[in-house]
Short mmCIF file of N, CA and C in Angstrom, two decimals:
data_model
loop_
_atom_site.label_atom_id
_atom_site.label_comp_id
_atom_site.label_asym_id
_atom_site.label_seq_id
_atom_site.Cartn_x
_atom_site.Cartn_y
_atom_site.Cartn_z
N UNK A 332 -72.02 -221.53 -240.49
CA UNK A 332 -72.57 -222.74 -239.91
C UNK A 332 -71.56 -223.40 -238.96
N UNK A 333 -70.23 -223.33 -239.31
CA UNK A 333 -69.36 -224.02 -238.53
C UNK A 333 -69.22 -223.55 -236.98
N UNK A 334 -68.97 -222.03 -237.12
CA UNK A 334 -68.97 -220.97 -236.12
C UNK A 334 -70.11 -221.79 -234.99
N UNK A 335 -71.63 -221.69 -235.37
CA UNK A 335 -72.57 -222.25 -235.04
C UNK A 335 -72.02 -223.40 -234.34
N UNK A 336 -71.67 -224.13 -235.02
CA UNK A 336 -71.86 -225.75 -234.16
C UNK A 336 -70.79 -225.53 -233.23
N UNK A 337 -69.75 -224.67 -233.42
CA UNK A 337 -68.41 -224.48 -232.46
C UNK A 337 -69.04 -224.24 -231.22
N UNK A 338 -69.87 -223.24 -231.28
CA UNK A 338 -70.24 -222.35 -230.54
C UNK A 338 -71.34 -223.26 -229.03
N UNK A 339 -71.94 -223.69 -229.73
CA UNK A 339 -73.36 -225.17 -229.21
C UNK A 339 -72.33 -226.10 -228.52
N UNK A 340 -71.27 -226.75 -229.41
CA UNK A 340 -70.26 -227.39 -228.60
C UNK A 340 -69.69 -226.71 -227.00
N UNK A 341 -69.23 -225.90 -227.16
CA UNK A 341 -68.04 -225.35 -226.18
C UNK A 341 -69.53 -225.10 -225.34
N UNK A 342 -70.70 -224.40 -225.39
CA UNK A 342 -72.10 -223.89 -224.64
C UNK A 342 -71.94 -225.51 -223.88
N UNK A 343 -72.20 -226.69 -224.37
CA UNK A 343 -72.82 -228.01 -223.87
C UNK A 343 -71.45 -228.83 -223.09
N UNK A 344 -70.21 -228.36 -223.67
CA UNK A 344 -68.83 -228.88 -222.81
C UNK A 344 -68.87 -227.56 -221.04
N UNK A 345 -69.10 -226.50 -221.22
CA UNK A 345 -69.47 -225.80 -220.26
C UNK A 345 -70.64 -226.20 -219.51
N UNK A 346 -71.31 -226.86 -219.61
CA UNK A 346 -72.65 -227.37 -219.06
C UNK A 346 -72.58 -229.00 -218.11
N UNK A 347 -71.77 -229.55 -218.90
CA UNK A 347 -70.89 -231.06 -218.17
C UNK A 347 -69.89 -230.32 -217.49
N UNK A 348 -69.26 -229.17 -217.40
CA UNK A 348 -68.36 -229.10 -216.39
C UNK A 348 -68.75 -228.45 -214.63
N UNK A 349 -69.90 -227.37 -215.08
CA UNK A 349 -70.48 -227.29 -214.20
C UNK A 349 -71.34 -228.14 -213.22
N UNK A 350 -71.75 -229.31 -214.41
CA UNK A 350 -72.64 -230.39 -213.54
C UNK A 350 -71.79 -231.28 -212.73
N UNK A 351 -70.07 -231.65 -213.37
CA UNK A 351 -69.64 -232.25 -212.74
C UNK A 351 -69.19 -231.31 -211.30
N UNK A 352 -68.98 -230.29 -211.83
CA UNK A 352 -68.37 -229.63 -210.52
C UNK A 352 -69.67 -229.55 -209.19
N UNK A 353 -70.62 -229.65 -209.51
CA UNK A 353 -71.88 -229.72 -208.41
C UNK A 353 -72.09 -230.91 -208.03
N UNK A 354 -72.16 -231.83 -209.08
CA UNK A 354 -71.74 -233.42 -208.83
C UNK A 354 -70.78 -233.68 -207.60
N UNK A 355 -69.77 -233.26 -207.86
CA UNK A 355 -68.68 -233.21 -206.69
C UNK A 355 -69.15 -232.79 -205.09
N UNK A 356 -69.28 -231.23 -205.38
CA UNK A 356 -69.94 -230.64 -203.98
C UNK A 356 -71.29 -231.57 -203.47
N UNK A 357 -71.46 -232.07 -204.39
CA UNK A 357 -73.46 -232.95 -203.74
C UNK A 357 -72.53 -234.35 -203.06
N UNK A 358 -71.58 -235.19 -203.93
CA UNK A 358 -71.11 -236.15 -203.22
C UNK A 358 -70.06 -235.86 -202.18
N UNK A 359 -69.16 -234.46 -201.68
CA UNK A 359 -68.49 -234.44 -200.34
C UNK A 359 -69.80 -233.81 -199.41
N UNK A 360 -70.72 -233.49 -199.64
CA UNK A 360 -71.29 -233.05 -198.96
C UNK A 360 -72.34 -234.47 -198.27
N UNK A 361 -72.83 -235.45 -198.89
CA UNK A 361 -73.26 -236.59 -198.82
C UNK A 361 -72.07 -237.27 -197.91
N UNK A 362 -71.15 -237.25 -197.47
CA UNK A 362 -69.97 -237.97 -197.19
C UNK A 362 -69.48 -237.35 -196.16
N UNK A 363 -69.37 -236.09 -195.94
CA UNK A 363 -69.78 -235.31 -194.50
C UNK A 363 -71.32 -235.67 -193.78
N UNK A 364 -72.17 -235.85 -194.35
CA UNK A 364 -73.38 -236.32 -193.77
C UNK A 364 -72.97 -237.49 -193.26
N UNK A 365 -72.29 -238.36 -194.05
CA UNK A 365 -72.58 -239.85 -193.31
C UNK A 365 -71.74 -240.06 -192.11
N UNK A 366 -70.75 -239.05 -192.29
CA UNK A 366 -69.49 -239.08 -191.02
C UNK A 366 -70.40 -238.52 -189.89
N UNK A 367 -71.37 -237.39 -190.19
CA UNK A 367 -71.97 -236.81 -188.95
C UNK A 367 -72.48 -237.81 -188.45
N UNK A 368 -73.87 -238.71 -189.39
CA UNK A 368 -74.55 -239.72 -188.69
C UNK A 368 -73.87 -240.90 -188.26
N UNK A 369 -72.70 -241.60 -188.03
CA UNK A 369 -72.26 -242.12 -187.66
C UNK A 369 -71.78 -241.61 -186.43
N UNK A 370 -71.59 -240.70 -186.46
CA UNK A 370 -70.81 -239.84 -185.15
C UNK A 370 -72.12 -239.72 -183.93
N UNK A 371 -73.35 -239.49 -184.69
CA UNK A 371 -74.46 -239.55 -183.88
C UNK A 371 -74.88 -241.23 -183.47
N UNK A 372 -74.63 -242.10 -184.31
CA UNK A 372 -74.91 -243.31 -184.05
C UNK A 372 -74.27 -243.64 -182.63
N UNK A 373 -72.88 -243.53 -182.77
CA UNK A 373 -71.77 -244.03 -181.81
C UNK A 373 -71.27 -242.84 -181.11
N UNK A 374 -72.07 -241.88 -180.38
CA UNK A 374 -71.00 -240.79 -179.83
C UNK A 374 -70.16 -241.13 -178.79
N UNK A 375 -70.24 -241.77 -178.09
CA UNK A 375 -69.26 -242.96 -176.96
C UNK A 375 -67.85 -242.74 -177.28
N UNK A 376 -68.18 -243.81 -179.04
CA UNK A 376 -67.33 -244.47 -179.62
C UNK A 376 -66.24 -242.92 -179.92
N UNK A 377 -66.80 -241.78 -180.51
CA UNK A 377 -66.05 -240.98 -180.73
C UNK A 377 -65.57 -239.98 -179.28
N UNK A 378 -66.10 -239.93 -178.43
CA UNK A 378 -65.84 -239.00 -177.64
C UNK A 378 -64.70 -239.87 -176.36
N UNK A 379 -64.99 -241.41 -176.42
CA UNK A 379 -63.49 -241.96 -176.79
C UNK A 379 -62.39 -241.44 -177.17
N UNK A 380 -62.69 -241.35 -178.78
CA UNK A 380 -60.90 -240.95 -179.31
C UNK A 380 -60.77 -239.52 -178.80
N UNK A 381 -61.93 -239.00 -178.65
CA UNK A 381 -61.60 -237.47 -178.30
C UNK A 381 -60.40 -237.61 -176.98
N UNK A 382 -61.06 -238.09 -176.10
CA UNK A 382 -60.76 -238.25 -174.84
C UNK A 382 -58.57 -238.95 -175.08
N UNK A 383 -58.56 -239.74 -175.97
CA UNK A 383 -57.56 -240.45 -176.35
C UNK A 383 -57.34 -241.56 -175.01
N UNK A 384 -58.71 -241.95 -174.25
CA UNK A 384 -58.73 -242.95 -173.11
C UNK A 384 -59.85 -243.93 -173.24
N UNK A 385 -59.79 -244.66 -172.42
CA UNK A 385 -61.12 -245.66 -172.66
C UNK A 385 -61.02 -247.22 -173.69
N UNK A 386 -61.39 -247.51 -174.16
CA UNK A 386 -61.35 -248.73 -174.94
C UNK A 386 -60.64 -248.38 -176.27
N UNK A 387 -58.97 -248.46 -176.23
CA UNK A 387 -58.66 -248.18 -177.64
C UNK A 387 -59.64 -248.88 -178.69
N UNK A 388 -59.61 -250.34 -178.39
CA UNK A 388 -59.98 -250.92 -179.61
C UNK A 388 -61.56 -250.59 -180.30
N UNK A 389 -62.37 -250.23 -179.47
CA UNK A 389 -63.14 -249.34 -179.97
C UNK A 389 -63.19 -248.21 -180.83
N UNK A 390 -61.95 -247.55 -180.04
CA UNK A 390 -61.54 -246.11 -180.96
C UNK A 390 -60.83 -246.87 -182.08
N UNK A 391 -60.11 -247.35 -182.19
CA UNK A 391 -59.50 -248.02 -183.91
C UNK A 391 -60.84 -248.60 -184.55
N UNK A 392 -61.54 -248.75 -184.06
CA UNK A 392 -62.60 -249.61 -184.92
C UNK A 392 -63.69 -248.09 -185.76
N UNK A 393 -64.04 -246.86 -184.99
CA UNK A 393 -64.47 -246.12 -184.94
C UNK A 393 -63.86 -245.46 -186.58
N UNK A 394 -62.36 -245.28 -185.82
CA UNK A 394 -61.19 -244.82 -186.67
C UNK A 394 -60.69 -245.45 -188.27
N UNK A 395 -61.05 -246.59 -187.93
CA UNK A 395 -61.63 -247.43 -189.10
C UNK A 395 -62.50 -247.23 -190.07
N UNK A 396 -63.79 -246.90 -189.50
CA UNK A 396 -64.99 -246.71 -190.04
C UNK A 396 -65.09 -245.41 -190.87
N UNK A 397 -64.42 -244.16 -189.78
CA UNK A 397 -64.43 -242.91 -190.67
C UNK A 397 -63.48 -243.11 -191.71
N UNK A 398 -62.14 -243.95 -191.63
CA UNK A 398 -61.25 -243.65 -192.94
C UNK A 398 -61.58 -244.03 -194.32
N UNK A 399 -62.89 -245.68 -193.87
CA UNK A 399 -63.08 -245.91 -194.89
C UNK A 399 -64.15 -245.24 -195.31
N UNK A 400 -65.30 -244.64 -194.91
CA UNK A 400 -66.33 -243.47 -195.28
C UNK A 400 -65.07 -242.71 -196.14
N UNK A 401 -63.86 -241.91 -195.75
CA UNK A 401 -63.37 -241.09 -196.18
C UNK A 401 -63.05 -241.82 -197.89
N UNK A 402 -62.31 -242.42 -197.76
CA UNK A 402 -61.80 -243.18 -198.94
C UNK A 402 -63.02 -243.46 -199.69
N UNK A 403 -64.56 -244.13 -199.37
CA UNK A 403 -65.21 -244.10 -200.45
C UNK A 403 -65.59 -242.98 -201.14
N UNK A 404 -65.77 -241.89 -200.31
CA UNK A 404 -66.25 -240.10 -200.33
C UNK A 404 -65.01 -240.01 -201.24
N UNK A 405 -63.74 -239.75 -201.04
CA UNK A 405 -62.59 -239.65 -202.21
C UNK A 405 -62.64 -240.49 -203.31
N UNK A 406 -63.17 -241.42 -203.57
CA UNK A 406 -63.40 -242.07 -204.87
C UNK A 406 -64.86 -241.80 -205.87
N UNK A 407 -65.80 -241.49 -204.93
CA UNK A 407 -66.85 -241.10 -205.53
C UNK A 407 -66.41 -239.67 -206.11
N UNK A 408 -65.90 -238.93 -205.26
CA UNK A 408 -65.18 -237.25 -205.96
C UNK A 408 -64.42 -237.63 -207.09
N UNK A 409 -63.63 -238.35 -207.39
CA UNK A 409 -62.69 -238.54 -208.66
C UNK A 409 -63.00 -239.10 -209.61
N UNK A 410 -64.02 -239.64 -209.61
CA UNK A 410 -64.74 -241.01 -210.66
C UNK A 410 -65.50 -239.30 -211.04
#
């Protein structure tokens, strides 16, 4: 019986690890989406920094926007 419940355990701890690990890939992948649509919102704004000419303060504001997308995307992955 013990064997048994060992066994159901480690089956259902394997089952939360896989979900978290897809968990993960579903939220960087959600977080690459939002960087794209932003990038489509404002392409100006990015093809700016591309350029590294034009309205810095635009491009810092831009530059802004993706770091903090990045940083929430890195906290949603670690939580």
């Amino acid at each position: 019986m013990l064997l048994h419940t060992s066994f159901s355990c480690e089956s259902r701890l394997g089952r939360v690890r896989e979900n978290e690990e897809q968990l993960r890939k579903d939220q960087k992948s959600a977080m690459e989406m939002e960087v794209k649509q932003a990038k489509k919102q404002n392409p100006k704004v990015i093809r700016e920094m591309q350029k590294g000419g034009g309205s810095a303060q635009a491009a810092g504001r831009a530059t802004e926007k993706v770091r903090k997308m990045k940083v929430a995307g890195a906290e949603m992955c670690s939580s």
